[in-house]
CSV table of C-alpha atoms and ligand atoms in Angstrom, one decimal:
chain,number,residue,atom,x,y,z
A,241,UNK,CA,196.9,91.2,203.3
A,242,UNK,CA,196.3,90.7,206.7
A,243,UNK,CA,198.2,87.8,208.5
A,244,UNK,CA,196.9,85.9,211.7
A,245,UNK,CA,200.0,85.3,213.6
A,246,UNK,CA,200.6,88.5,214.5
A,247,UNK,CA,197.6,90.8,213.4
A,248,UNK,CA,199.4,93.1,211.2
A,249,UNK,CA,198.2,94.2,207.7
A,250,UNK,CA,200.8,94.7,205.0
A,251,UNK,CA,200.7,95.3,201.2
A,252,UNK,CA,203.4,94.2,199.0
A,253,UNK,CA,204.2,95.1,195.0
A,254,UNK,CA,205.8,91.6,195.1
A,255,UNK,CA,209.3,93.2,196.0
A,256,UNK,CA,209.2,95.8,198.7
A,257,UNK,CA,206.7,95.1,201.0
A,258,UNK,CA,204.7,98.0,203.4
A,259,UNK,CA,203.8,96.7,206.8
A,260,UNK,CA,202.0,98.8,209.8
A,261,UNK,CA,203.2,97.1,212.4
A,262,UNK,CA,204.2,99.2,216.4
A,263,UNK,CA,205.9,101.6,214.7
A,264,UNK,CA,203.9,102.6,212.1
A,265,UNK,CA,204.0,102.1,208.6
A,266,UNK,CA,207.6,100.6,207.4
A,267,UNK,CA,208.7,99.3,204.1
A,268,UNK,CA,211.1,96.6,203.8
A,269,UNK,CA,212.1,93.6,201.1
A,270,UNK,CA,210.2,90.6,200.8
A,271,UNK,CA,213.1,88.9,201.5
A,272,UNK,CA,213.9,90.5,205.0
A,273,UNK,CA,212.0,90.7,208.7
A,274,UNK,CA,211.6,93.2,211.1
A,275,UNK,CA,212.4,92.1,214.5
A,276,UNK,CA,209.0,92.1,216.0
A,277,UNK,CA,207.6,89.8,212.9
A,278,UNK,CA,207.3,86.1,214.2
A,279,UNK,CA,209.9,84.5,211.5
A,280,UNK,CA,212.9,87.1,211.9
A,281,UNK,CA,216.1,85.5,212.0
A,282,UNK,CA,219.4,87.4,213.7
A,283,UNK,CA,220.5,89.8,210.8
A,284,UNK,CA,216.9,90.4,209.2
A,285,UNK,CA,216.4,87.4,207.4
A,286,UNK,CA,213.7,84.6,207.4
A,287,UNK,CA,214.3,82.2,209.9
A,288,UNK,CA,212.4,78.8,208.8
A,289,UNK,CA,209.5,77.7,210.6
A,290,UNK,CA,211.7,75.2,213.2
A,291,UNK,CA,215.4,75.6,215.1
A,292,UNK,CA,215.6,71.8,215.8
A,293,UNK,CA,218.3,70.7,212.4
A,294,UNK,CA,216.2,67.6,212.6
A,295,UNK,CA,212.5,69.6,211.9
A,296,UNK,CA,214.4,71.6,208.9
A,297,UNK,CA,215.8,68.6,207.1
A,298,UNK,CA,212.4,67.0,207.6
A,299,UNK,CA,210.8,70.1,206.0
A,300,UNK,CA,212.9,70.2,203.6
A,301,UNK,CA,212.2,66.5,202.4
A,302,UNK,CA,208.2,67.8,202.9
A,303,UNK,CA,208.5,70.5,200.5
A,304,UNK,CA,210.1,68.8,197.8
A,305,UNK,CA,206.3,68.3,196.2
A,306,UNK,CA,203.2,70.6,195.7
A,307,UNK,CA,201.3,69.5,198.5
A,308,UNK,CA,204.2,69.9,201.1
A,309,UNK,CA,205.5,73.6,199.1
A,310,UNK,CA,201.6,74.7,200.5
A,311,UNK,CA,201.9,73.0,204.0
A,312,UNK,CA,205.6,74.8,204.3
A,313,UNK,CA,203.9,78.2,203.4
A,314,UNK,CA,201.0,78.1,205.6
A,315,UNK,CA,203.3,77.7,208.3
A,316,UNK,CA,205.2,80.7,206.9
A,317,UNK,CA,202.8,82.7,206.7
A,318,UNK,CA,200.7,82.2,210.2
A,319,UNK,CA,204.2,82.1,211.4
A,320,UNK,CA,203.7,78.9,213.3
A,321,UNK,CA,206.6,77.9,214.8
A,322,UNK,CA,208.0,73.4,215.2
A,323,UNK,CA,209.6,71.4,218.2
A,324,UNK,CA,209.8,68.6,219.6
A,325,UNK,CA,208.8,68.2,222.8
A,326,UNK,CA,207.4,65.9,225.6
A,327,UNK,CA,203.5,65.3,225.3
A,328,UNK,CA,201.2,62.4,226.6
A,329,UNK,CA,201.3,58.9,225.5
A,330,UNK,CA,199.4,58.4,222.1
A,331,UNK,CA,199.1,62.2,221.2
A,332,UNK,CA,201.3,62.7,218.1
A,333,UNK,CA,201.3,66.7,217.8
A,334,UNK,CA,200.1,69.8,220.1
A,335,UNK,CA,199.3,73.1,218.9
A,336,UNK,CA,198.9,76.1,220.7
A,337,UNK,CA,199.2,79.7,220.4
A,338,UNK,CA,201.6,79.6,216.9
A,339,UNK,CA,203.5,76.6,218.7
A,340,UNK,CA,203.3,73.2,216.9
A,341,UNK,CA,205.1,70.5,218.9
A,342,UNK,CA,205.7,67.1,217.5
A,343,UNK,CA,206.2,64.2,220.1
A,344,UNK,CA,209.2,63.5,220.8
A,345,UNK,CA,208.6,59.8,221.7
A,346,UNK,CA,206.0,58.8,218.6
A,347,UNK,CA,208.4,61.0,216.6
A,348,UNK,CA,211.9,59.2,217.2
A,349,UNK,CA,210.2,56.3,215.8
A,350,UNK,CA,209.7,57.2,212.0
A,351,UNK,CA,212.2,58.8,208.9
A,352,UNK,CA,212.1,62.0,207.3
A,353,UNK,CA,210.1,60.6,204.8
A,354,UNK,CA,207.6,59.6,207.2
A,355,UNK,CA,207.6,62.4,209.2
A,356,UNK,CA,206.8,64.6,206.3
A,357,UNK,CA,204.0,62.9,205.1
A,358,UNK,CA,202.6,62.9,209.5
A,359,UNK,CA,203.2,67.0,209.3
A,360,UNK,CA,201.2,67.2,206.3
A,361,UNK,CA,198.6,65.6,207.9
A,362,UNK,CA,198.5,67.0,211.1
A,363,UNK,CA,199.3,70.8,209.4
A,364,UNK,CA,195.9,70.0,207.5
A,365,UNK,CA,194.0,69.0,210.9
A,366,UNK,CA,195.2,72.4,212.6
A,367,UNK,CA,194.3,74.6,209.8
A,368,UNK,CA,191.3,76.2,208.9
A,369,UNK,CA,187.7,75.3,211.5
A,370,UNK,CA,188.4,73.7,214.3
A,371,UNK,CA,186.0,70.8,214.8
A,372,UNK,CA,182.8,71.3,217.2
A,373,UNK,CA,181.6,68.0,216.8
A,374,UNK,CA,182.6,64.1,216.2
A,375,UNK,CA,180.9,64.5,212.5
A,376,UNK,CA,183.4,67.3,211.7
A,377,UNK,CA,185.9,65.6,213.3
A,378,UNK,CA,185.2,62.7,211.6
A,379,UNK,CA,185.4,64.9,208.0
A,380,UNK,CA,188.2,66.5,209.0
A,381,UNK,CA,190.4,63.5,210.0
A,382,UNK,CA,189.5,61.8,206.8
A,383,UNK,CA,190.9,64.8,205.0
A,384,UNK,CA,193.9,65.0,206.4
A,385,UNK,CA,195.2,61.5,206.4
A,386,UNK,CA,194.1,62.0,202.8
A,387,UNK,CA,196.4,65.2,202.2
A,388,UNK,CA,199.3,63.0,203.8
A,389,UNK,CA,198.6,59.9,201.1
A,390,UNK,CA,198.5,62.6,198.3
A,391,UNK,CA,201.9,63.9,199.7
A,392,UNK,CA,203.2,60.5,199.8
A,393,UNK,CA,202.0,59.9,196.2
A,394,UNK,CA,203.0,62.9,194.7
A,395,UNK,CA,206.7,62.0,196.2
A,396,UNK,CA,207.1,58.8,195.6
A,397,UNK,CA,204.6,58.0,192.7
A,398,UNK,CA,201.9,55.5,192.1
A,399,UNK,CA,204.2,52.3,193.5
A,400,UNK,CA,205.4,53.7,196.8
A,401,UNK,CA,208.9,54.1,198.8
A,402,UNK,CA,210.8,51.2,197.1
A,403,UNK,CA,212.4,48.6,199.8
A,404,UNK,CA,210.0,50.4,202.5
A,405,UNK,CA,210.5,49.7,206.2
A,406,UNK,CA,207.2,49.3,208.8
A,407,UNK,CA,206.2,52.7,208.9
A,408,UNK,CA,206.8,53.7,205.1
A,409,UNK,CA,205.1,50.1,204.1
A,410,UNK,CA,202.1,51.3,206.3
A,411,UNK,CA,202.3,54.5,204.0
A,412,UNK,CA,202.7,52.5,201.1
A,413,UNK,CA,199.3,50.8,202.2
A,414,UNK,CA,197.6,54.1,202.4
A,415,UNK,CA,198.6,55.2,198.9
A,416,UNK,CA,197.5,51.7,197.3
A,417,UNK,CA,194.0,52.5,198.6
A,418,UNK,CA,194.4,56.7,197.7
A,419,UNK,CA,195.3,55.4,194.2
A,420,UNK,CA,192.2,52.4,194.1
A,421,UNK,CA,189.9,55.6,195.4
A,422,UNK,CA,188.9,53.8,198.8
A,423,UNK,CA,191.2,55.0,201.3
A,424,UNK,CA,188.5,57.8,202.0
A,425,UNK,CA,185.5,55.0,202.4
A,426,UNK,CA,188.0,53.1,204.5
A,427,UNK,CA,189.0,55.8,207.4
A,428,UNK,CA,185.4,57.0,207.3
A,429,UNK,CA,184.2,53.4,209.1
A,430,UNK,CA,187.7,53.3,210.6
A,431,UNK,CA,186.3,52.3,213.9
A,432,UNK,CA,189.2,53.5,216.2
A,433,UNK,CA,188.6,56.6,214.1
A,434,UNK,CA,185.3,57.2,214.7
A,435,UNK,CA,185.9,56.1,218.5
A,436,UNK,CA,188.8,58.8,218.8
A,437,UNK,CA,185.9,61.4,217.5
A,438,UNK,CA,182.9,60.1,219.2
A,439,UNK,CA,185.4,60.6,222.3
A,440,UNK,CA,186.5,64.1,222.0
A,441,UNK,CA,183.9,65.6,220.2
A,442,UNK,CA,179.7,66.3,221.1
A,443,UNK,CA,177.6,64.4,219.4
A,444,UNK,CA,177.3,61.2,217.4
A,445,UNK,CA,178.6,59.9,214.0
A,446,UNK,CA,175.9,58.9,211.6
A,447,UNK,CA,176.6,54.9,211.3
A,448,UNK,CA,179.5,53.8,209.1
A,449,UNK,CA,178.5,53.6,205.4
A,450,UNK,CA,177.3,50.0,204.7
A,451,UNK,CA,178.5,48.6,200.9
A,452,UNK,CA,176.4,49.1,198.6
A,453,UNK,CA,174.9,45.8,197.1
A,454,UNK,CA,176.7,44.8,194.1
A,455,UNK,CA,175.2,46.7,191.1
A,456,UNK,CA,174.1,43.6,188.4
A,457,UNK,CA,177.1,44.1,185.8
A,458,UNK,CA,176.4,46.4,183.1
A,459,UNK,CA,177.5,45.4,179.6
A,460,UNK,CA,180.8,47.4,179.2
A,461,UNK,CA,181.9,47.5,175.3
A,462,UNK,CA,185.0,44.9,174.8
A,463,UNK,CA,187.8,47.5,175.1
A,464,UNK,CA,190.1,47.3,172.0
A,465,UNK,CA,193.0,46.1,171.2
A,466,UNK,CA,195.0,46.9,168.5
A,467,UNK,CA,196.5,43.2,167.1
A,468,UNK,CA,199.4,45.6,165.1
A,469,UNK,CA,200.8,46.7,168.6
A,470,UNK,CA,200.8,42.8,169.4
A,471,UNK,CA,204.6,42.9,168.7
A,472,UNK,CA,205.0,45.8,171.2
A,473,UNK,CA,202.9,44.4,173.9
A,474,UNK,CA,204.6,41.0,173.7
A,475,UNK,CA,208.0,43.1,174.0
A,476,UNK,CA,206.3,44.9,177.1
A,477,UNK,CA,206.0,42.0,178.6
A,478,UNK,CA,209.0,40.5,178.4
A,479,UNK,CA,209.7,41.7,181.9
A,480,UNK,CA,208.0,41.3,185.4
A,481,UNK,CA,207.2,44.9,185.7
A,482,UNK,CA,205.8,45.4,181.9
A,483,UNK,CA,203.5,41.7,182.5
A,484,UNK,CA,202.0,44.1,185.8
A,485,UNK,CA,201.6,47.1,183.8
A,486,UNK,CA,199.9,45.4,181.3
A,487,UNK,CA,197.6,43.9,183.5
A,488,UNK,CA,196.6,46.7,185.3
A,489,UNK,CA,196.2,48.5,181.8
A,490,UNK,CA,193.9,45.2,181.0
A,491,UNK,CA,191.9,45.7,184.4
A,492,UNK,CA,191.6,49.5,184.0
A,493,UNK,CA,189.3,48.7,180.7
A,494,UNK,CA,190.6,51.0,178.7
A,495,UNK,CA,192.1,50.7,174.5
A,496,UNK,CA,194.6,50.9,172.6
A,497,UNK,CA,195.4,51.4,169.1
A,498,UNK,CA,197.1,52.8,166.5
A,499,UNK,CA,195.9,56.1,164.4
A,500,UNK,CA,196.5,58.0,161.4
A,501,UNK,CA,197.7,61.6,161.6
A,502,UNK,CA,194.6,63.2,160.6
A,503,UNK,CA,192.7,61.0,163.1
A,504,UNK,CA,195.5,61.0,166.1
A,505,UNK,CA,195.0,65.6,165.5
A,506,UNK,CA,191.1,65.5,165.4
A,507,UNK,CA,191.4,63.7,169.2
A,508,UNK,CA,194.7,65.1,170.3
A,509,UNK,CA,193.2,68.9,171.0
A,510,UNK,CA,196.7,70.6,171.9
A,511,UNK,CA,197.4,71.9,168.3
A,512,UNK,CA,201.7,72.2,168.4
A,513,UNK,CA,202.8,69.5,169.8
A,514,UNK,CA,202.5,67.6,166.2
A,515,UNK,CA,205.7,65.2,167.3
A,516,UNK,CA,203.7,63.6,170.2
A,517,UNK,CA,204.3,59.9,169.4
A,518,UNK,CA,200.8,58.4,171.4
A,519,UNK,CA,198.7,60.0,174.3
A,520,UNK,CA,196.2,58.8,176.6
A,521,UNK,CA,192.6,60.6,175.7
A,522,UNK,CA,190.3,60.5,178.2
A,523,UNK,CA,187.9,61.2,176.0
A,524,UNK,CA,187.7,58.4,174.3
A,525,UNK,CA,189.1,55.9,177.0
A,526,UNK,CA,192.1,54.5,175.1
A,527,UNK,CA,196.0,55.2,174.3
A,528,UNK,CA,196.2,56.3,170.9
A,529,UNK,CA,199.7,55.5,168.9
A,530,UNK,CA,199.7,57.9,166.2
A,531,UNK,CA,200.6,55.7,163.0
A,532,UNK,CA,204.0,58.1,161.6
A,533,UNK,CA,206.0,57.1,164.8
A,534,UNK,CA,204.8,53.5,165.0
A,535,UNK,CA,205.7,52.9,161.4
A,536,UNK,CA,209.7,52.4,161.5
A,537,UNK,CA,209.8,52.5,165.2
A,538,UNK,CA,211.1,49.1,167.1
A,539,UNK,CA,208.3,47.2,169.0
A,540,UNK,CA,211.1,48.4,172.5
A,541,UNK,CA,210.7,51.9,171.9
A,542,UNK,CA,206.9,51.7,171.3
A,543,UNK,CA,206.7,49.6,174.8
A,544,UNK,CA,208.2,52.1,176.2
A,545,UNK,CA,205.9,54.9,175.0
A,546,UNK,CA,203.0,52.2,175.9
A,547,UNK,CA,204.0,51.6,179.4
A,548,UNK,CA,204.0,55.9,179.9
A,549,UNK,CA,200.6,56.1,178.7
A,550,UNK,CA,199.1,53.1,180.1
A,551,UNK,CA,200.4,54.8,183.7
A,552,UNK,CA,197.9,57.6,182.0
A,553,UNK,CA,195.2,55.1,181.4
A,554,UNK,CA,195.4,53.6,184.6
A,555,UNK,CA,195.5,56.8,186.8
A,556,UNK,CA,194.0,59.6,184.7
A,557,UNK,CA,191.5,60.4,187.4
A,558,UNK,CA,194.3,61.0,190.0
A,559,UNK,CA,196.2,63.6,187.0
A,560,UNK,CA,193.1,65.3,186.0
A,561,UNK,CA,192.4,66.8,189.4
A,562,UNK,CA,195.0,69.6,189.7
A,563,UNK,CA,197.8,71.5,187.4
A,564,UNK,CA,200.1,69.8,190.1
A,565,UNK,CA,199.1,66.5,189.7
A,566,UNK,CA,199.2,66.7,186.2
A,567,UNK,CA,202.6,66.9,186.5
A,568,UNK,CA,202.8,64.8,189.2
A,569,UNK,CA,201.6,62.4,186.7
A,570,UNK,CA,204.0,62.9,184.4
A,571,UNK,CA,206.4,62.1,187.1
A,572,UNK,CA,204.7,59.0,187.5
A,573,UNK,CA,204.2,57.6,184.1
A,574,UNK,CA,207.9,58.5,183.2
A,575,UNK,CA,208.8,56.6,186.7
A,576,UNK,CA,207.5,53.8,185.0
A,577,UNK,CA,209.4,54.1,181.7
A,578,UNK,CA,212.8,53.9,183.6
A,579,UNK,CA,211.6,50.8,185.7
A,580,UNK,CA,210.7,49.3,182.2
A,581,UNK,CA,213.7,50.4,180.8
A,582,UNK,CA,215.4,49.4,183.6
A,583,UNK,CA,214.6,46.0,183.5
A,584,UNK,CA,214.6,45.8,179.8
A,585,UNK,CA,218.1,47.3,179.3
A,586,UNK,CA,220.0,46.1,182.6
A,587,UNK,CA,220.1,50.0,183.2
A,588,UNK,CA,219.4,53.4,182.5
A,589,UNK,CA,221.9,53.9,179.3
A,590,UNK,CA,222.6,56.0,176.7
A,591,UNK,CA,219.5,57.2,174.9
A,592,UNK,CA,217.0,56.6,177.7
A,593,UNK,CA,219.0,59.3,180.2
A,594,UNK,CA,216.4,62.3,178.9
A,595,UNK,CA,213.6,60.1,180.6
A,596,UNK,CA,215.6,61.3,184.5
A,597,UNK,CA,215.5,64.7,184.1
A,598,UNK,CA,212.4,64.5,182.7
A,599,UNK,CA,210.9,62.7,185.6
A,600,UNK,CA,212.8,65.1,188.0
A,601,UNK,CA,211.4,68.5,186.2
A,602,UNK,CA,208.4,67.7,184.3
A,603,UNK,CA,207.1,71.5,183.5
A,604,UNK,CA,210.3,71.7,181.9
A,605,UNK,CA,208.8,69.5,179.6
A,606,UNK,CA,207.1,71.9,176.6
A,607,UNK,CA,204.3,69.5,175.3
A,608,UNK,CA,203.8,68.7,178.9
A,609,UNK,CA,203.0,72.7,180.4
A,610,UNK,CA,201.2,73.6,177.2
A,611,UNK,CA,198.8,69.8,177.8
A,612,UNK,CA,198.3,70.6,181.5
A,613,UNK,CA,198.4,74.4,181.6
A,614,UNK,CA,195.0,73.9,178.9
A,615,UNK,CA,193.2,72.1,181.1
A,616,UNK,CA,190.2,73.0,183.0
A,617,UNK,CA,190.7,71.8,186.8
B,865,ZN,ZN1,202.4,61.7,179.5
């Protein structure tokens, strides 16, 4: 292991760890620093990667997802070190020799929220290749105002910060196009964007990616829909949010129906988990209700399991990319059980309060690890 920030070379057997460093080879715990290592703290701790109290609540809001708990060890381990500081007018961050200081001024402006999802984004411009011209530039700024949407998604889920101010409802735009798959296409004929390149970086930007004409509609097969799970659906819809989830589900062009065990086993490949009541299968485009649960079940309890998998339906293409956003996705879809709930119930009561600590912990979740952990990312 060899680590940038201060050129030493260290093995570790994930306990102890052996580090030649200036005076020779020394052993110490993971969990402890030598004085000359970049992140010791007074008493041979870690000290975190920023002093300011503001910069360590902010991390910690950045690392309660995936995304942020890999931004938070990159820093870590190049041990690059946050402030705030005065720089120019219109320049956000600065990095230089381990040093990343965030604008004091731009800064002041935004929440923790906010200013976790900008470090995310500007921890993914300094890392890795620098840029040597406007079309890396140009690739690289894409990508990192992507990394910051996918931070913003994973904390706040498909919807957005609820009762956003300016700057989160400018985040909240972002993720709307993340989640519709455009936000890439968007930044990429961003023409300030491509200015800011063009401008600091040799060379020229190829031009900005006309539409393509409209394809001529290609005869899609009339998704189904199950007329047993009318009952449910109706009760879905009983309230606003269920009426939108429906019709995104609608739009999404995707099924749903109902399915006898034998058939709801053949498609549902995760052998053990024989209690799952429906699932989404991408293979075959639809939400499946498996017929045992939706016999004797009440049309609420089957919205409720319709409104999770339709959040399947509707975004399976952002869950199936990673094991994280597969359970980011369970997050999600179980978000949107407790707003259904929610609305349906007057509140979270009673039997519905598993549906929380699902949503908070969703590897803790058995049929959940087993159906993400078999996946092929
Ligand atoms: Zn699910």
């Amino acid at each position: 292991m060899w680590r940038k920030a201060d050129n030493w070379t260290a093995f570790t057997d994930g306990y102890r760890t052996w580090i030649n460093g200036p005076n020779g080879l020394e052993q110490r715990l993971n969990s402890e620093r030598f004085p000359w290592e970049p992140d010791y703290a007074p008493g041979g701790g870690i000290a975190g990667p920023s002093a300011d109290p503001l910069i360590a609540s902010v991390l910690q809001v950045m690392r309660t997802t995936a995304t942020g708990m890999d931004v938070y060890q990159w820093f870590v381990d190049n041990g690059i070190r946050l402030a705030f500081g005065e720089l120019d007018d219109g320049v956000n961050s600065q990095y230089s020799d381990g040093n990343f200081v965030l604008n004091t001024q731009t800064f002041s402006e935004y929440d923790q929220d906010v200013l976790a999802a900008k470090l995310v984004s500007d921890a993914y411009w300094l890392g890795g290749t620098y840029p040597r011209t406007a079309t890396e530039c140009l690739v690289k700024l894409v990508q990192s105002q992507l990394t910051g949407a996918q931070w913003w998604w994973e904390r706040f889920g498909s919807d957005g910060k609820v009762s956003p101010n300016a700057a989160q409802a400018r985040m909240n735009n972002l993720l709307r196009l993340y989640v519709a798959g455009t936000l890439g296409d968007r930044l990429n004929s961003d023409i300030s964007t491509r200015e800011w390149c063009t401008t600091h970086f040799e060379g020229s930007l190829a031009p900005s990616p006309t539409p393509e004409p409209t394809p001529q509609p290609t005869p899609v097969p009339t998704p189904t829909i199950d007329p047993e799970l009318g009952p449910a659906i109706d009760t879905m819809r009983s309230t606003e949010f269920g009426r939108q989830a429906w019709q995104q589900f609608l739009e999404s062009g995707k099924s749903v129906y109902i399915c006898d065990d034998s058939c709801f086993e053949s498609i549902h490949r995760i052998v053990g988990t024989g209690g799952a009541a429906g699932i989404y299968s991408h293979a075959k485009q639809a939400v499946i209700v498996r017929r045992a649960y939706f016999e004797g079940t009440d049309s609420a309890s089957i919205a409720v399991l319709l409104v999770h998998e339709f959040n399947h339906a509707i975004w399976s293409h952002l869950h199936r990319r990673s094991l994280a956003d597969c359970f980011a996705g369970e997050s999600d879809a179980v978000r949107w059980q407790i707003k259904w709930v929610n609305e349906f119930y007057g509140n979270v009561l009673g039997k519905w309060q598993y549906l929380l600590a699902r949503a908070e912990n969703p590897e803790a979740v058995p049929a959940w690890k087993k159906n993400c952990e078999s996946r092929t990312y």
